[in-house]
C-alpha cells in the first residue's frame, strides 16, 4: 500500500481534512517549506517527542537540556557552519527555477543520466578533465558515475551543459553553480549592521556542546554520559519537497553522548542498535528501516564514522536520523574559538581529557512523516473501502472514542458519565453524530485505537462494547471496568 505513488497525496489530503497538518499561512497562499501541526498533528508530534525524551532521559546516564535558538555568532564559526554549511545551487536562466546541484540526479531518469554521461565523454575537450571522467566511468556504472560527477565541483559544470531543466525542459540553460549558505541570518537589537548579525540555529547540537561542562558540573555525571535536547532548527533549504521531509523549519531530537576517546567504537555501535530499536518498538516494520553507512570519502568534516537510519518512504529511502562519531572535533573547536577549556576532569585518574562525542540526531518532523506513512493503510471491508491509520497506541493522538448508539433512551447520560471518568486519564473524543458505522470509520481514519459504544444492552446490564481499531473485533465489558481495562491496554 505504502509504495503506491499516490500515497503521499492521500496522506497530505487526510492530514489537512482531519487536522494533522496544515500549510503554513494558507490564507495568504502558503509559505514554502513551512507547515503547521493541527489539533491531531500536535498530539502525534508531542507523543513522538515524549517517547524519545523518555527513552533518553529516563536513563541514569543522560541529562536533558533546552538551550536557546539564538546563539553567539562565534558558535557557528567554530562549528564550521559559516564556512561549510552550504549547498551548490544553480538557476535555470529560462524559467528561473532554482535547484540543488547534488539533488538534480534524483529528478532525472536512468536513461537521461546514461545519455548525459556518454555525451560528456564524447564532447569534453579538456584532456585533464576527460581523463578524470574516464577514470570515474571505468570504476563505476553510468548511473553511479553520473552521481559522482554531479557532486564534483570541477566536473559538474560540464555535466550541467548536457542536461535539460527539469522544470521547463530547456537545454544547457543553467547558471554556474554557486555555494549557498543554508543558515537564516537575522539581527540582534535595533541596528541592522554586520556587527549585530546572528543566525537561527541550523541544528540543536551546538547548544549541547557549549553547555557540556555546565551540565557535567551541575549534575556531577561521569564519562560516559549524554545530553538530550529537543528543539526547532532552521535551514534555508534550496528545494523543499516531499511534504514534511525537507522543510525550512523543523524539529530535531538530538542526543550527544560524551565518551572516553578509546570507547568511541563501542558506544557508536551501541547507539546504532538502540536507535533502530526505538523506531521498531513504536510500530515500524523492519523491512521499512535500514542503515546507510557513509563511505569514508563522503564523511562530514567532523565525523570519523557515520550512518543514517533510513525509512522506506513512498518516494524512496530517506534519512530520518543520523548517527555520528564526531570525535573531539566540536569541543576542540569551541575551546579554540572561545579560549575556554572544555576538558573533562577525571576524579580518579586526575587527568584532563576532551571527550569524543557520539551523536544521535533524529528529525521529529521527519519521524512524524515516517510514522504517519507507516500507519496509513487502506483495505476493503464488506465491499467498502476503509482507510485506517495503524498508529502505535503510544503515538495515537486520541486513545478512545465514546459513541452512544443513539441520542436518546438514557444512552447519552451513560456516555457522558464515561466521558467524565476518562477525560483526564487520556485523550478521548465524544461523538454522537451520525450512523455508528461512519463514526467508527472516522476514528479509524485518524488512528484512534479504541471505540466505546453505549447501546441498548448497556441499559440492561451496564456493559459497553470496546472495538479495537486494527482487528475491528468487539468485546463487551462492564462500564465500571472500562478505565482500568483501557489503561492496561494502552500501556501494552
Ligand atoms: N547535528 C547533526 C545534524 O543536524 P543532519 O543530518 O543535518 O545532522 C539530522 O540532521 C536530522 O534532522 C536528519 O536526519 C533529519 O531527520 C532532520 N532534518 C535535517 N534537515 C531537515 C529538513 N530540512 N527538514 C526536516 N528535517 C530535517
Short mmCIF file of C-alpha atoms and ligand atoms in Angstrom, two decimals:
data_model
loop_
_atom_site.label_atom_id
_atom_site.label_comp_id
_atom_site.label_asym_id
_atom_site.label_seq_id
_atom_site.Cartn_x
_atom_site.Cartn_y
_atom_site.Cartn_z
CA UNK A 1 0.00 0.00 0.00
CA UNK A 2 2.66 2.42 1.14
CA UNK A 3 4.64 2.29 -2.05
CA UNK A 4 1.74 3.41 -4.14
CA UNK A 5 2.77 6.57 -5.98
CA UNK A 6 -0.34 8.40 -4.72
CA UNK A 7 0.22 7.63 -1.07
CA UNK A 8 1.86 10.94 -0.25
CA UNK A 9 -1.03 12.87 -1.83
CA UNK A 10 -3.50 10.76 0.15
CA UNK A 11 -1.62 11.40 3.39
CA UNK A 12 -1.40 15.14 2.67
CA UNK A 13 -5.13 15.22 1.96
CA UNK A 14 -6.05 13.24 5.09
CA UNK A 15 -3.70 15.40 7.15
CA UNK A 16 -5.47 18.56 6.12
CA UNK A 17 -9.02 17.17 6.27
CA UNK A 18 -8.65 15.66 9.72
CA UNK A 19 -6.40 18.28 11.33
CA UNK A 20 -2.96 16.70 11.30
CA UNK A 21 -1.06 19.17 9.11
CA UNK A 22 -1.97 22.50 7.52
CA UNK A 23 0.01 24.59 5.10
CA UNK A 24 1.64 27.49 6.91
CA UNK A 25 -0.10 30.86 6.31
CA UNK A 26 -2.53 29.09 3.98
CA UNK A 27 -4.92 32.02 3.58
CA UNK A 28 -2.03 34.03 2.14
CA UNK A 29 -1.12 31.32 -0.36
CA UNK A 30 1.18 29.40 1.99
CA UNK A 31 4.86 29.74 2.82
CA UNK A 32 7.13 27.30 1.05
CA UNK A 33 8.81 24.74 3.28
CA UNK A 34 6.76 25.56 6.38
CA UNK A 35 3.87 23.57 7.86
CA UNK A 36 1.54 23.89 10.84
CA UNK A 37 0.61 20.98 13.09
CA UNK A 38 -3.17 20.90 13.66
CA UNK A 39 -5.04 19.56 16.71
CA UNK A 40 -4.23 15.91 15.92
CA UNK A 41 -0.80 16.67 14.48
CA UNK A 42 0.41 18.40 17.61
CA UNK A 43 -0.74 15.43 19.71
CA UNK A 44 1.12 12.96 17.47
CA UNK A 45 4.23 15.15 17.39
CA UNK A 46 4.16 15.57 21.18
CA UNK A 47 3.73 11.81 21.63
CA UNK A 48 6.76 11.13 19.39
CA UNK A 49 8.80 13.69 21.31
CA UNK A 50 7.61 12.28 24.66
CA UNK A 51 8.59 8.73 23.68
CA UNK A 52 12.00 9.93 22.54
CA UNK A 53 12.53 12.10 25.62
CA UNK A 54 11.60 9.27 27.96
CA UNK A 55 13.77 6.78 26.11
CA UNK A 56 16.72 9.11 26.61
CA UNK A 57 16.29 10.89 29.92
CA UNK A 58 14.84 8.06 31.99
CA UNK A 59 18.31 6.52 31.66
CA UNK A 60 20.65 7.42 34.50
CA UNK A 61 23.41 8.42 32.07
CA UNK A 62 21.53 11.04 30.01
CA UNK A 63 20.55 14.56 31.14
CA UNK A 64 18.11 16.93 29.45
CA UNK A 65 18.69 20.45 28.16
CA UNK A 66 16.75 23.22 26.42
CA UNK A 67 19.21 25.76 25.03
CA UNK A 68 18.25 28.95 23.20
CA UNK A 69 17.71 29.10 19.45
CA UNK A 70 19.78 32.26 19.10
CA UNK A 71 23.42 31.78 19.97
CA UNK A 72 26.63 33.81 19.86
CA UNK A 73 27.70 34.17 16.19
CA UNK A 74 31.11 32.69 17.02
CA UNK A 75 29.37 29.37 17.74
CA UNK A 76 28.69 28.97 14.01
CA UNK A 77 32.26 29.86 13.07
CA UNK A 78 33.58 27.26 15.49
CA UNK A 79 31.10 24.63 14.34
CA UNK A 80 32.14 25.10 10.71
CA UNK A 81 28.64 26.18 9.61
CA UNK A 82 29.73 29.61 8.37
CA UNK A 83 32.34 28.01 6.15
CA UNK A 84 30.87 24.62 5.26
CA UNK A 85 27.11 24.64 5.66
CA UNK A 86 26.50 25.35 2.02
CA UNK A 87 24.80 23.65 -0.89
CA UNK A 88 25.72 24.16 -4.54
CA UNK A 89 22.87 25.98 -6.23
CA UNK A 90 22.02 26.65 -9.89
CA UNK A 91 19.22 28.60 -11.57
CA UNK A 92 17.58 27.93 -14.91
CA UNK A 93 18.13 31.11 -16.93
CA UNK A 94 14.94 30.40 -18.86
CA UNK A 95 12.28 29.68 -16.22
CA UNK A 96 14.23 30.92 -13.14
CA UNK A 97 13.66 27.67 -11.23
CA UNK A 98 16.34 27.01 -8.60
CA UNK A 99 17.93 23.60 -7.98
CA UNK A 100 20.42 22.00 -5.65
CA UNK A 101 23.06 20.55 -7.96
CA UNK A 102 23.59 17.42 -5.85
CA UNK A 103 19.85 16.67 -5.89
CA UNK A 104 19.44 17.10 -9.62
CA UNK A 105 20.19 13.43 -10.24
CA UNK A 106 17.08 12.46 -8.25
CA UNK A 107 14.93 14.42 -10.73
CA UNK A 108 16.20 12.55 -13.81
CA UNK A 109 15.50 9.04 -15.03
CA UNK A 110 18.24 6.47 -15.63
CA UNK A 111 18.09 6.83 -19.42
CA UNK A 112 18.71 10.56 -19.17
CA UNK A 113 21.63 10.06 -16.78
CA UNK A 114 23.30 7.47 -19.02
CA UNK A 115 22.82 9.66 -22.08
CA UNK A 116 24.41 12.71 -20.46
CA UNK A 117 27.40 10.73 -19.14
CA UNK A 118 28.01 9.38 -22.68
CA UNK A 119 27.66 12.90 -24.07
CA UNK A 120 30.32 14.41 -21.81
CA UNK A 121 32.71 11.57 -22.59
CA UNK A 122 32.31 12.40 -26.26
CA UNK A 123 32.27 16.19 -26.02
CA UNK A 124 34.81 17.05 -23.33
CA UNK A 125 37.81 18.81 -24.93
CA UNK A 126 39.83 19.33 -21.76
CA UNK A 127 42.28 16.37 -21.62
CA UNK A 128 42.74 16.52 -17.84
CA UNK A 129 39.02 16.60 -17.08
CA UNK A 130 38.29 13.97 -19.70
CA UNK A 131 40.82 11.63 -18.07
CA UNK A 132 39.16 12.25 -14.73
CA UNK A 133 35.72 11.42 -16.17
CA UNK A 134 37.05 8.31 -17.91
CA UNK A 135 38.62 7.17 -14.68
CA UNK A 136 35.28 7.54 -12.82
CA UNK A 137 33.41 5.71 -15.60
CA UNK A 138 35.91 2.84 -15.67
CA UNK A 139 35.29 2.15 -11.98
CA UNK A 140 31.51 2.73 -11.84
CA UNK A 141 28.42 2.07 -13.90
CA UNK A 142 26.94 5.05 -15.78
CA UNK A 143 24.28 5.86 -13.17
CA UNK A 144 26.78 5.93 -10.30
CA UNK A 145 29.23 7.86 -12.50
CA UNK A 146 26.54 10.49 -13.03
CA UNK A 147 26.05 10.88 -9.28
CA UNK A 148 29.82 11.17 -8.66
CA UNK A 149 30.34 13.67 -11.49
CA UNK A 150 27.42 15.91 -10.49
CA UNK A 151 28.81 16.18 -6.95
CA UNK A 152 32.32 17.01 -8.17
CA UNK A 153 32.75 20.80 -8.23
CA UNK A 154 35.27 20.58 -11.10
CA UNK A 155 33.14 18.33 -13.31
CA UNK A 156 29.55 19.22 -12.53
CA UNK A 157 29.57 22.25 -14.86
CA UNK A 158 30.36 20.07 -17.89
CA UNK A 159 27.56 17.71 -16.99
CA UNK A 160 25.09 20.56 -16.46
CA UNK A 161 25.66 21.63 -20.08
CA UNK A 162 24.21 18.31 -21.21
CA UNK A 163 21.09 18.50 -19.07
CA UNK A 164 17.64 19.89 -19.66
CA UNK A 165 15.99 21.95 -16.95
CA UNK A 166 13.68 19.53 -15.04
CA UNK A 167 11.06 22.29 -14.89
CA UNK A 168 10.91 23.89 -18.38
CA UNK A 169 12.97 21.41 -20.44
CA UNK A 170 15.41 23.98 -21.90
CA UNK A 171 18.87 22.52 -22.55
CA UNK A 172 22.08 23.95 -21.06
CA UNK A 173 20.31 26.95 -19.60
CA UNK A 174 21.80 26.72 -16.11
CA UNK A 175 23.85 29.40 -14.39
CA UNK A 176 27.21 28.34 -12.95
CA UNK A 177 26.90 26.65 -9.57
CA UNK A 178 27.17 28.94 -6.54
CA UNK A 179 27.63 27.94 -2.92
CA UNK A 180 24.62 28.98 -0.88
CA UNK A 181 24.76 29.09 2.94
CA UNK A 182 21.69 27.45 4.45
CA UNK A 183 21.65 29.41 7.69
CA UNK A 184 18.96 32.05 8.19
CA UNK A 185 20.52 35.35 9.13
CA UNK A 186 18.86 37.92 11.36
CA UNK A 187 19.91 40.87 13.54
CA UNK A 188 20.19 41.20 17.30
CA UNK A 189 18.89 44.52 18.59
CA UNK A 190 17.60 47.52 16.68
CA UNK A 191 20.58 48.15 14.39
CA UNK A 192 20.81 46.05 11.26
CA UNK A 193 24.56 46.06 10.63
CA UNK A 194 27.16 43.34 10.20
CA UNK A 195 28.14 43.61 13.87
CA UNK A 196 24.67 42.57 15.01
CA UNK A 197 24.15 39.73 12.54
CA UNK A 198 23.26 36.39 14.11
CA UNK A 199 21.80 33.11 12.85
CA UNK A 200 18.80 30.97 13.61
CA UNK A 201 20.33 27.66 14.68
CA UNK A 202 20.51 25.07 11.87
CA UNK A 203 20.87 22.24 14.44
CA UNK A 204 20.29 21.91 18.17
CA UNK A 205 23.61 20.11 18.73
CA UNK A 206 25.76 23.22 19.26
CA UNK A 207 23.67 24.28 22.27
CA UNK A 208 24.65 20.97 23.85
CA UNK A 209 28.36 21.26 23.06
CA UNK A 210 28.75 24.74 24.53
CA UNK A 211 26.90 23.62 27.69
CA UNK A 212 28.86 20.41 28.11
CA UNK A 213 30.73 21.49 31.23
CA UNK A 214 27.74 23.37 32.71
CA UNK A 215 25.72 20.16 32.59
CA UNK A 216 28.58 17.98 33.76
CA UNK A 217 29.46 20.24 36.70
CA UNK A 218 25.86 20.72 37.81
CA UNK A 219 24.90 17.03 37.59
CA UNK A 220 28.29 15.50 38.55
CA UNK A 221 27.91 12.99 35.71
CA UNK A 222 30.98 10.94 34.86
CA UNK A 223 32.00 9.77 31.41
CA UNK A 224 30.28 8.22 29.58
CA UNK A 225 27.13 10.34 29.73
CA UNK A 226 24.80 12.09 27.32
CA UNK A 227 22.83 15.32 26.95
CA UNK A 228 19.49 15.24 25.16
CA UNK A 229 17.63 18.13 23.62
CA UNK A 230 14.51 18.64 21.51
CA UNK A 231 14.02 21.87 19.64
CA UNK A 232 13.43 23.81 16.48
CA UNK A 233 16.09 24.14 13.81
CA UNK A 234 16.02 26.29 10.69
CA UNK A 235 17.62 25.75 7.28
CA UNK A 236 17.06 27.87 4.22
CA UNK A 237 16.80 24.78 2.00
CA UNK A 238 17.11 25.48 -1.72
CA UNK A 239 14.48 22.92 -2.63
CA UNK A 240 11.87 21.90 -0.11
CA UNK A 241 10.00 18.79 -1.07
CA UNK A 242 8.01 15.72 -0.17
CA UNK A 243 5.69 17.26 2.41
CA UNK A 244 7.44 17.29 5.81
CA UNK A 245 10.60 15.58 4.58
CA UNK A 246 12.65 18.65 3.72
CA UNK A 247 11.31 21.83 5.30
CA UNK A 248 12.84 25.15 6.26
CA UNK A 249 11.68 25.00 9.88
CA UNK A 250 11.67 21.63 11.64
CA UNK A 251 12.30 20.00 14.97
CA UNK A 252 15.24 17.85 15.96
CA UNK A 253 15.65 15.35 18.79
CA UNK A 254 19.38 15.21 19.40
CA UNK A 255 21.45 13.40 21.98
CA UNK A 256 25.19 13.86 22.29
CA UNK A 257 26.94 11.09 24.22
CA UNK A 258 30.34 12.05 25.68
CA UNK A 259 32.76 9.15 25.92
CA UNK A 260 36.42 8.40 26.54
CA UNK A 261 38.15 8.51 23.12
CA UNK A 262 39.11 4.85 23.42
CA UNK A 263 35.46 3.84 23.91
CA UNK A 264 34.11 5.58 20.79
CA UNK A 265 33.55 2.48 18.66
CA UNK A 266 31.75 0.62 21.45
CA UNK A 267 29.30 3.48 22.02
CA UNK A 268 28.79 4.21 18.34
CA UNK A 269 27.73 0.58 17.79
CA UNK A 270 25.62 0.63 20.93
CA UNK A 271 23.64 3.73 19.87
CA UNK A 272 23.07 2.32 16.39
CA UNK A 273 21.35 -0.68 17.97
CA UNK A 274 19.40 1.42 20.48
CA UNK A 275 18.09 3.90 17.95
CA UNK A 276 16.79 1.45 15.38
CA UNK A 277 15.15 -0.49 18.22
CA UNK A 278 13.28 2.69 19.20
CA UNK A 279 11.60 3.01 15.79
CA UNK A 280 10.71 -0.69 15.72
CA UNK A 281 9.31 -0.52 19.24
CA UNK A 282 6.89 2.16 18.06
CA UNK A 283 5.49 0.03 15.28
CA UNK A 284 7.84 0.48 12.34
CA UNK A 285 8.30 -2.62 10.25
CA UNK A 286 11.93 -3.82 9.99
CA UNK A 287 11.54 -4.02 6.23
CA UNK A 288 10.99 -0.29 6.05
CA UNK A 289 14.10 0.63 8.04
CA UNK A 290 17.75 0.31 7.14
CA UNK A 291 21.16 1.74 7.94
CA UNK A 292 23.04 3.61 5.29
CA UNK A 293 26.68 3.68 6.38
CA UNK A 294 28.60 6.64 4.97
CA UNK A 295 31.67 5.66 2.94
CA UNK A 296 34.89 7.18 4.31
CA UNK A 297 35.25 9.59 1.37
CA UNK A 298 31.74 11.01 1.97
CA UNK A 299 32.02 11.68 5.72
CA UNK A 300 31.11 15.14 7.07
CA UNK A 301 34.09 17.28 8.05
CA UNK A 302 33.58 16.48 11.75
CA UNK A 303 32.90 12.74 11.52
CA UNK A 304 35.05 9.65 11.93
CA UNK A 305 32.18 7.23 11.31
CA UNK A 306 28.57 7.88 10.35
CA UNK A 307 25.37 6.13 9.43
CA UNK A 308 21.85 7.22 8.57
CA UNK A 309 18.74 5.42 9.67
CA UNK A 310 16.64 5.46 6.52
CA UNK A 311 12.93 4.89 6.13
CA UNK A 312 11.30 3.47 3.04
CA UNK A 313 9.06 6.42 2.06
CA UNK A 314 6.72 6.15 -0.94
CA UNK A 315 9.23 8.30 -2.87
CA UNK A 316 12.16 6.04 -1.89
CA UNK A 317 14.56 5.60 1.02
CA UNK A 318 15.17 8.78 3.01
CA UNK A 319 17.20 9.63 6.13
CA UNK A 320 15.22 10.06 9.33
CA UNK A 321 18.16 10.06 11.75
CA UNK A 322 21.93 10.48 11.60
CA UNK A 323 24.34 8.76 13.98
CA UNK A 324 27.86 10.14 14.01
CA UNK A 325 31.13 9.63 15.77
CA UNK A 326 32.04 13.33 15.93
CA UNK A 327 35.35 12.68 17.71
CA UNK A 328 36.53 15.65 19.81
CA UNK A 329 36.02 17.99 16.84
CA UNK A 330 33.25 20.11 18.39
CA UNK A 331 34.71 20.55 21.87
CA UNK A 332 38.15 21.24 20.42
CA UNK A 333 36.78 23.90 18.07
CA UNK A 334 34.76 25.57 20.82
CA UNK A 335 37.86 25.62 23.03
CA UNK A 336 39.78 27.20 20.19
CA UNK A 337 37.20 29.87 19.36
CA UNK A 338 36.12 30.72 22.92
CA UNK A 339 39.52 30.45 24.57
CA UNK A 340 37.86 28.44 27.40
CA UNK A 341 38.78 24.93 28.42
CA UNK A 342 36.09 22.32 27.84
CA UNK A 343 38.16 19.45 29.19
CA UNK A 344 36.66 16.83 31.43
CA UNK A 345 38.49 16.23 34.71
CA UNK A 346 38.63 12.59 35.69
CA UNK A 347 38.50 12.49 39.52
CA UNK A 348 40.04 9.03 39.64
CA UNK A 349 42.98 9.38 37.29
CA UNK A 350 43.32 13.15 37.90
CA UNK A 351 43.66 13.54 34.14
CA UNK A 352 42.01 16.08 31.86
CA UNK A 353 40.61 14.90 28.51
CA UNK A 354 38.48 16.16 25.68
CA UNK A 355 35.79 13.51 25.30
CA UNK A 356 34.69 12.10 21.96
CA UNK A 357 31.05 12.57 21.04
CA UNK A 358 28.65 10.01 19.64
CA UNK A 359 25.65 11.87 18.25
CA UNK A 360 22.18 10.57 17.58
CA UNK A 361 20.30 13.21 15.61
CA UNK A 362 16.70 12.46 14.74
CA UNK A 363 14.22 14.71 12.98
CA UNK A 364 10.97 14.93 14.95
CA UNK A 365 9.18 16.24 11.86
CA UNK A 366 10.68 13.60 9.58
CA UNK A 367 9.89 10.83 12.09
CA UNK A 368 6.35 12.22 12.21
CA UNK A 369 6.08 11.77 8.46
CA UNK A 370 7.59 8.29 8.64
CA UNK A 371 5.22 7.18 11.42
CA UNK A 372 2.25 8.60 9.52
CA UNK A 373 3.32 6.84 6.31
CA UNK A 374 3.93 3.56 8.13
CA UNK A 375 0.47 3.78 9.71
CA UNK A 376 -1.51 4.68 6.60
CA UNK A 377 -3.49 1.76 5.21
CA UNK A 378 -6.48 1.09 3.00
CA UNK A 379 -8.49 -2.11 2.95
CA UNK A 380 -11.82 -3.38 1.74
CA UNK A 381 -14.37 -4.22 4.42
CA UNK A 382 -17.80 -5.54 3.41
CA UNK A 383 -17.39 -4.12 -0.08
CA UNK A 384 -16.41 -0.67 1.19
CA UNK A 385 -13.02 0.94 1.43
CA UNK A 386 -11.70 1.53 4.94
CA UNK A 387 -8.87 3.99 5.50
CA UNK A 388 -7.09 3.27 8.73
CA UNK A 389 -4.10 4.81 10.47
CA UNK A 390 -2.49 1.90 12.28
CA UNK A 391 -0.56 4.16 14.64
CA UNK A 392 1.10 2.62 17.67
CA UNK A 393 -1.15 3.17 20.71
CA UNK A 394 1.52 5.27 22.40
CA UNK A 395 1.59 7.61 19.41
CA UNK A 396 -2.12 7.79 18.55
CA UNK A 397 -3.40 11.35 19.20
CA UNK A 398 -6.76 10.14 20.57
CA UNK A 399 -6.78 6.94 22.59
CA UNK A 400 -10.51 6.18 22.68
CA UNK A 401 -13.76 7.48 21.29
CA UNK A 402 -17.08 7.37 23.13
CA UNK A 403 -20.06 6.69 20.93
CA UNK A 404 -23.63 6.49 22.27
CA UNK A 405 -25.56 4.44 19.69
CA UNK A 406 -28.47 6.87 19.69
CA UNK A 407 -29.06 10.21 21.29
CA UNK A 408 -31.94 9.05 23.48
CA UNK A 409 -33.17 6.32 25.88
CA UNK A 410 -30.62 7.28 28.55
CA UNK A 411 -27.61 6.41 26.38
CA UNK A 412 -26.13 9.94 26.27
CA UNK A 413 -26.32 10.13 30.07
CA UNK A 414 -24.27 6.93 30.46
CA UNK A 415 -21.87 8.05 27.73
CA UNK A 416 -21.33 11.40 29.44
CA UNK A 417 -20.59 9.65 32.73
CA UNK A 418 -17.96 7.52 30.98
CA UNK A 419 -16.55 10.64 29.36
CA UNK A 420 -16.27 12.34 32.76
CA UNK A 421 -14.43 9.35 34.17
CA UNK A 422 -11.93 9.09 31.29
CA UNK A 423 -11.47 12.75 30.29
CA UNK A 424 -8.36 13.45 32.38
CA UNK A 425 -6.81 9.98 32.12
CA UNK A 426 -6.02 10.06 28.41
CA UNK A 427 -7.14 11.88 25.29
CA UNK A 428 -10.68 10.89 24.31
CA UNK A 429 -13.23 12.04 21.77
CA UNK A 430 -17.01 12.13 22.27
CA UNK A 431 -19.03 11.66 19.10
CA UNK A 432 -22.80 11.26 18.93
CA UNK A 433 -23.40 12.40 15.35
CA UNK A 434 -24.48 10.07 12.52
CA UNK A 435 -24.55 6.31 11.99
CA UNK A 436 -22.21 4.41 14.28
CA UNK A 437 -20.51 2.69 11.30
CA UNK A 438 -19.50 6.07 9.94
CA UNK A 439 -18.31 7.18 13.34
CA UNK A 440 -16.06 4.09 13.55
CA UNK A 441 -14.63 4.92 10.13
CA UNK A 442 -13.88 8.49 11.16
CA UNK A 443 -11.94 7.23 14.18
CA UNK A 444 -10.14 4.56 12.10
CA UNK A 445 -9.02 7.27 9.71
CA UNK A 446 -7.36 9.28 12.48
CA UNK A 447 -5.88 6.22 14.19
CA UNK A 448 -7.92 6.02 17.42
CA UNK A 449 -7.14 2.55 18.84
CA UNK A 450 -10.38 2.01 20.80
CA UNK A 451 -14.06 2.89 20.30
CA UNK A 452 -16.50 2.53 23.18
CA UNK A 453 -20.15 2.08 22.21
CA UNK A 454 -23.10 2.50 24.55
CA UNK A 455 -26.09 0.55 23.19
CA UNK A 456 -29.42 -0.97 24.29
CA UNK A 457 -27.69 -3.79 26.13
CA UNK A 458 -25.84 -1.21 28.21
CA UNK A 459 -29.20 -0.13 29.62
CA UNK A 460 -29.86 -3.70 30.77
CA UNK A 461 -26.51 -4.94 32.08
CA UNK A 462 -24.16 -1.88 32.27
CA UNK A 463 -21.80 -3.40 29.71
CA UNK A 464 -20.40 -1.46 26.77
CA UNK A 465 -18.62 -2.64 23.62
CA UNK A 466 -14.96 -1.88 23.08
CA UNK A 467 -13.94 -2.09 19.43
CA UNK A 468 -10.28 -2.47 18.53
CA UNK A 469 -9.21 -0.40 15.52
CA UNK A 470 -6.97 -2.84 13.62
CA UNK A 471 -8.90 -6.11 14.02
CA UNK A 472 -12.30 -4.36 14.34
CA UNK A 473 -13.11 -7.01 16.96
CA UNK A 474 -15.52 -6.03 19.68
CA UNK A 475 -15.75 -7.25 23.26
CA UNK A 476 -18.28 -6.40 25.96
CA UNK A 477 -17.09 -5.26 29.34
CA UNK A 478 -18.70 -3.66 32.38
CA UNK A 479 -18.59 0.10 32.04
CA UNK A 480 -17.14 0.28 35.58
CA UNK A 481 -14.03 -1.62 34.48
CA UNK A 482 -13.51 0.44 31.29
CA UNK A 483 -10.93 2.76 32.76
CA UNK A 484 -8.63 0.05 34.16
CA UNK A 485 -9.11 -2.10 31.03
CA UNK A 486 -8.11 0.72 28.67
CA UNK A 487 -5.23 1.95 30.84
CA UNK A 488 -3.82 -1.56 30.82
CA UNK A 489 -4.30 -1.95 27.06
CA UNK A 490 -2.75 1.43 26.28
CA UNK A 491 0.32 0.61 28.34
CA UNK A 492 0.99 -2.63 26.38
N1 LIG B 1 23.54 17.67 14.39
C1 LIG B 1 23.63 16.87 13.23
C2 LIG B 1 22.62 17.19 12.22
O1 LIG B 1 21.91 18.17 12.32
P1 LIG B 1 21.62 16.35 9.97
O2 LIG B 1 21.79 15.02 9.28
O3 LIG B 1 21.87 17.57 9.20
O4 LIG B 1 22.56 16.26 11.23
C3 LIG B 1 19.70 15.45 11.47
O5 LIG B 1 20.15 16.42 10.56
C4 LIG B 1 18.25 15.12 11.21
O6 LIG B 1 17.46 16.30 11.17
C5 LIG B 1 18.00 14.43 9.86
O7 LIG B 1 18.21 13.03 9.96
C6 LIG B 1 16.55 14.76 9.61
O8 LIG B 1 15.72 13.84 10.29
C7 LIG B 1 16.39 16.13 10.24
N2 LIG B 1 16.46 17.18 9.20
C8 LIG B 1 17.56 17.74 8.69
N3 LIG B 1 17.23 18.67 7.77
C9 LIG B 1 15.88 18.69 7.70
C10 LIG B 1 14.93 19.44 6.94
N4 LIG B 1 15.29 20.39 6.10
N5 LIG B 1 13.61 19.19 7.14
C11 LIG B 1 13.21 18.26 8.03
N6 LIG B 1 14.06 17.53 8.78
C12 LIG B 1 15.38 17.73 8.62
#
